[in-house]
Amino acid sequence: MSIPFYVISTLAVFIFSGLLAMAGLGAAFLFVPLFYYMGMPLAEATPAALLLNMVSLMFAAVNYWRGNLINWRVGLPVLITAVILAPLGARLTPLVDKTILLGLFAAFLIFAGFMMLFYKARARQKPLSQATESITGAGVGSVAGFVGGLLGVGLPALTSEVLPKAISSTSMATTTVRIRFLDILSSS
């Protein structure tokens, strides 16, 4: 690979990190394939992408916290379950066949794309109970933590399309705060 390719890649990483952090999303779902294409082994590309997520989204999380935009009844169960299961997914990454991981990553990108393009959230007739919000958060956090650790995809990419549909009062801020802790654990 040539020097201009690396310069362009570096600029793309910087720009996409900033733009997606403003939206409360990480860019690991873009960086893992980029790093892999650049010759980085998949087991190294995932933690590197999650580390970049952590750095860029840390600033967004602080702003959401200051703005009181976090639904803690959902965020804490997601955080706890994701923190427990993300390292398990990350530890399994080197043990899973690379073809399977790339297939799962492609399936994730297709799912996320369809959810963003075609799914329309509807307002709930009545709000969910606190227990239902917490249970839903824990379930989503479990799956998102494990899959996020396995594929090197941060929680915002996984939960930003699921949680707001499941719990109408959840903001992107809740997702962003949880990812800070998950990214730290997944990349270690």
CSV table of C-alpha atoms in Angstrom, one decimal:
chain,number,residue,atom,x,y,z
A,1,MET,CA,0.0,0.0,0.0
A,2,SER,CA,1.2,3.5,-0.8
A,3,ILE,CA,1.8,6.5,1.3
A,4,PRO,CA,-1.2,8.4,-0.2
A,5,PHE,CA,-3.5,5.5,0.7
A,6,TYR,CA,-2.4,5.6,4.3
A,7,VAL,CA,-2.8,9.4,4.4
A,8,ILE,CA,-6.3,9.2,2.9
A,9,SER,CA,-7.2,6.4,5.3
A,10,THR,CA,-6.0,8.4,8.2
A,11,LEU,CA,-8.1,11.4,7.1
A,12,ALA,CA,-11.1,9.2,6.6
A,13,VAL,CA,-10.8,7.7,10.1
A,14,PHE,CA,-10.5,11.2,11.6
A,15,ILE,CA,-13.5,12.6,9.7
A,16,PHE,CA,-15.8,9.6,10.2
A,17,SER,CA,-14.9,9.4,13.9
A,18,GLY,CA,-15.9,13.0,14.4
A,19,LEU,CA,-19.0,12.9,12.3
A,20,LEU,CA,-20.4,9.7,13.8
A,21,ALA,CA,-19.5,10.8,17.4
A,22,MET,CA,-21.6,13.8,16.9
A,23,ALA,CA,-24.5,11.5,16.0
A,24,GLY,CA,-23.8,9.3,19.1
A,25,LEU,CA,-22.5,6.5,17.0
A,26,GLY,CA,-19.1,4.9,16.8
A,27,ALA,CA,-17.3,4.2,13.6
A,28,ALA,CA,-15.9,0.8,14.4
A,29,PHE,CA,-18.3,-0.8,11.9
A,30,LEU,CA,-16.4,1.2,9.2
A,31,PHE,CA,-12.9,0.8,10.7
A,32,VAL,CA,-12.8,-3.0,11.2
A,33,PRO,CA,-13.2,-3.6,7.4
A,34,LEU,CA,-10.8,-0.7,6.6
A,35,PHE,CA,-8.1,-2.0,8.9
A,36,TYR,CA,-8.6,-5.6,7.7
A,37,TYR,CA,-8.3,-4.4,4.1
A,38,MET,CA,-5.1,-2.6,5.0
A,39,GLY,CA,-3.6,-5.9,6.1
A,40,MET,CA,-4.2,-5.8,9.8
A,41,PRO,CA,-5.3,-9.2,11.3
A,42,LEU,CA,-9.0,-9.3,12.2
A,43,ALA,CA,-8.1,-10.1,15.9
A,44,GLU,CA,-6.1,-6.8,16.0
A,45,ALA,CA,-8.5,-4.7,13.8
A,46,THR,CA,-11.4,-5.2,16.2
A,47,PRO,CA,-9.8,-3.8,19.4
A,48,ALA,CA,-8.1,-1.0,17.5
A,49,ALA,CA,-11.5,0.1,16.0
A,50,LEU,CA,-13.1,-0.2,19.5
A,51,LEU,CA,-10.3,1.9,21.0
A,52,LEU,CA,-11.0,4.6,18.4
A,53,ASN,CA,-14.7,4.4,19.3
A,54,MET,CA,-13.9,4.9,22.9
A,55,VAL,CA,-11.8,8.0,22.4
A,56,SER,CA,-14.2,9.7,20.0
A,57,LEU,CA,-17.4,8.9,21.8
A,58,MET,CA,-16.1,9.7,25.3
A,59,PHE,CA,-16.7,13.4,24.5
A,60,ALA,CA,-20.2,12.8,23.3
A,61,ALA,CA,-21.0,10.8,26.4
A,62,VAL,CA,-19.9,13.6,28.7
A,63,ASN,CA,-22.1,16.1,26.8
A,64,TYR,CA,-25.1,13.8,27.0
A,65,TRP,CA,-24.6,13.3,30.7
A,66,ARG,CA,-24.3,17.1,31.3
A,67,GLY,CA,-27.5,17.6,29.2
A,68,ASN,CA,-29.4,15.1,31.4
A,69,LEU,CA,-30.3,13.0,28.3
A,70,ILE,CA,-29.6,9.6,29.8
A,71,ASN,CA,-32.3,7.2,30.7
A,72,TRP,CA,-30.5,5.4,33.5
A,73,ARG,CA,-33.3,2.7,34.0
A,74,VAL,CA,-32.3,1.4,30.5
A,75,GLY,CA,-28.7,2.4,30.5
A,76,LEU,CA,-27.5,0.7,33.7
A,77,PRO,CA,-28.9,-2.8,32.8
A,78,VAL,CA,-27.4,-2.6,29.3
A,79,LEU,CA,-24.1,-1.4,30.8
A,80,ILE,CA,-23.9,-4.2,33.4
A,81,THR,CA,-24.8,-7.0,31.1
A,82,ALA,CA,-22.7,-5.7,28.2
A,83,VAL,CA,-19.7,-5.3,30.5
A,84,ILE,CA,-20.0,-8.9,31.6
A,85,LEU,CA,-20.5,-10.4,28.2
A,86,ALA,CA,-18.3,-8.2,25.9
A,87,PRO,CA,-15.0,-9.6,27.2
A,88,LEU,CA,-16.3,-13.1,26.5
A,89,GLY,CA,-17.1,-12.2,22.9
A,90,ALA,CA,-13.7,-10.6,22.5
A,91,ARG,CA,-11.9,-13.6,23.9
A,92,LEU,CA,-13.7,-15.9,21.4
A,93,THR,CA,-12.8,-13.8,18.4
A,94,PRO,CA,-9.4,-15.5,17.8
A,95,LEU,CA,-11.0,-18.9,18.2
A,96,VAL,CA,-13.8,-18.4,15.6
A,97,ASP,CA,-13.1,-19.1,12.0
A,98,LYS,CA,-12.3,-15.8,10.1
A,99,THR,CA,-14.8,-16.6,7.4
A,100,ILE,CA,-17.6,-17.0,10.0
A,101,LEU,CA,-16.6,-13.7,11.7
A,102,LEU,CA,-16.6,-11.9,8.3
A,103,GLY,CA,-20.0,-13.4,7.5
A,104,LEU,CA,-21.4,-12.3,10.8
A,105,PHE,CA,-20.0,-8.9,10.3
A,106,ALA,CA,-21.6,-8.6,6.9
A,107,ALA,CA,-24.9,-9.8,8.3
A,108,PHE,CA,-24.7,-7.2,11.0
A,109,LEU,CA,-24.1,-4.4,8.5
A,110,ILE,CA,-27.0,-5.6,6.3
A,111,PHE,CA,-29.3,-5.7,9.4
A,112,ALA,CA,-28.2,-2.3,10.6
A,113,GLY,CA,-28.6,-0.8,7.1
A,114,PHE,CA,-32.2,-2.2,6.8
A,115,MET,CA,-33.1,-1.0,10.2
A,116,MET,CA,-31.9,2.5,9.4
A,117,LEU,CA,-33.5,2.7,6.0
A,118,PHE,CA,-36.8,0.9,6.5
A,119,TYR,CA,-37.9,0.6,10.1
A,120,LYS,CA,-40.2,3.3,11.3
A,121,ALA,CA,-40.6,3.6,15.1
A,122,ARG,CA,-44.2,4.1,16.3
A,123,ALA,CA,-45.1,5.9,19.5
A,124,ARG,CA,-46.3,3.6,22.3
A,125,GLN,CA,-49.9,3.9,23.4
A,126,LYS,CA,-48.8,3.6,27.0
A,127,PRO,CA,-45.3,3.8,28.5
A,128,LEU,CA,-43.5,0.7,29.5
A,129,SER,CA,-43.1,-0.1,33.2
A,130,GLN,CA,-39.7,0.5,34.8
A,131,ALA,CA,-39.2,-3.3,35.2
A,132,THR,CA,-40.0,-3.9,31.5
A,133,GLU,CA,-37.5,-1.1,30.5
A,134,SER,CA,-34.8,-2.7,32.7
A,135,ILE,CA,-35.4,-6.2,31.5
A,136,THR,CA,-35.4,-5.1,27.9
A,137,GLY,CA,-32.2,-3.1,28.5
A,138,ALA,CA,-30.5,-6.1,30.1
A,139,GLY,CA,-31.6,-8.4,27.2
A,140,VAL,CA,-30.3,-6.0,24.5
A,141,GLY,CA,-27.2,-5.3,26.5
A,142,SER,CA,-26.4,-9.1,26.8
A,143,VAL,CA,-26.7,-9.7,23.0
A,144,ALA,CA,-25.0,-6.4,22.1
A,145,GLY,CA,-22.2,-6.9,24.6
A,146,PHE,CA,-21.4,-10.4,23.4
A,147,VAL,CA,-21.7,-9.6,19.6
A,148,GLY,CA,-19.9,-6.3,20.1
A,149,GLY,CA,-17.0,-8.0,21.7
A,150,LEU,CA,-17.0,-10.8,19.1
A,151,LEU,CA,-17.2,-8.6,16.0
A,152,GLY,CA,-15.5,-5.5,17.3
A,153,VAL,CA,-18.6,-3.4,16.8
A,154,GLY,CA,-19.4,-0.8,19.4
A,155,LEU,CA,-22.7,-0.8,21.3
A,156,PRO,CA,-24.1,2.3,19.6
A,157,ALA,CA,-24.0,0.5,16.3
A,158,LEU,CA,-25.8,-2.4,17.8
A,159,THR,CA,-28.3,-0.8,20.1
A,160,SER,CA,-29.1,2.5,18.4
A,161,GLU,CA,-31.5,0.7,16.1
A,162,VAL,CA,-32.9,-1.7,18.6
A,163,LEU,CA,-33.4,0.2,21.9
A,164,PRO,CA,-35.3,3.2,20.6
A,165,LYS,CA,-37.7,0.8,18.9
A,166,ALA,CA,-38.1,-1.2,22.0
A,167,ILE,CA,-38.2,1.6,24.5
A,168,SER,CA,-39.5,4.9,23.1
A,169,SER,CA,-38.1,7.1,25.9
A,170,THR,CA,-34.5,5.9,25.3
A,171,SER,CA,-32.2,8.5,23.8
A,172,MET,CA,-29.0,7.9,21.9
A,173,ALA,CA,-27.2,9.3,24.9
A,174,THR,CA,-28.0,6.2,26.9
A,175,THR,CA,-26.3,4.1,24.2
A,176,THR,CA,-23.3,6.4,24.1
A,177,VAL,CA,-22.6,6.3,27.8
A,178,ARG,CA,-22.7,2.5,27.9
A,179,ILE,CA,-20.3,2.1,25.0
A,180,ARG,CA,-17.4,3.8,26.9
A,181,PHE,CA,-17.2,1.0,29.3
A,182,LEU,CA,-17.8,-1.8,26.8
A,183,ASP,CA,-15.1,-0.5,24.4
A,184,ILE,CA,-12.5,-0.4,27.2
A,185,LEU,CA,-13.3,-4.0,28.2
A,186,SER,CA,-13.6,-5.4,24.7
A,187,SER,CA,-10.3,-3.9,23.5
A,188,SER,CA,-8.2,-5.3,26.4
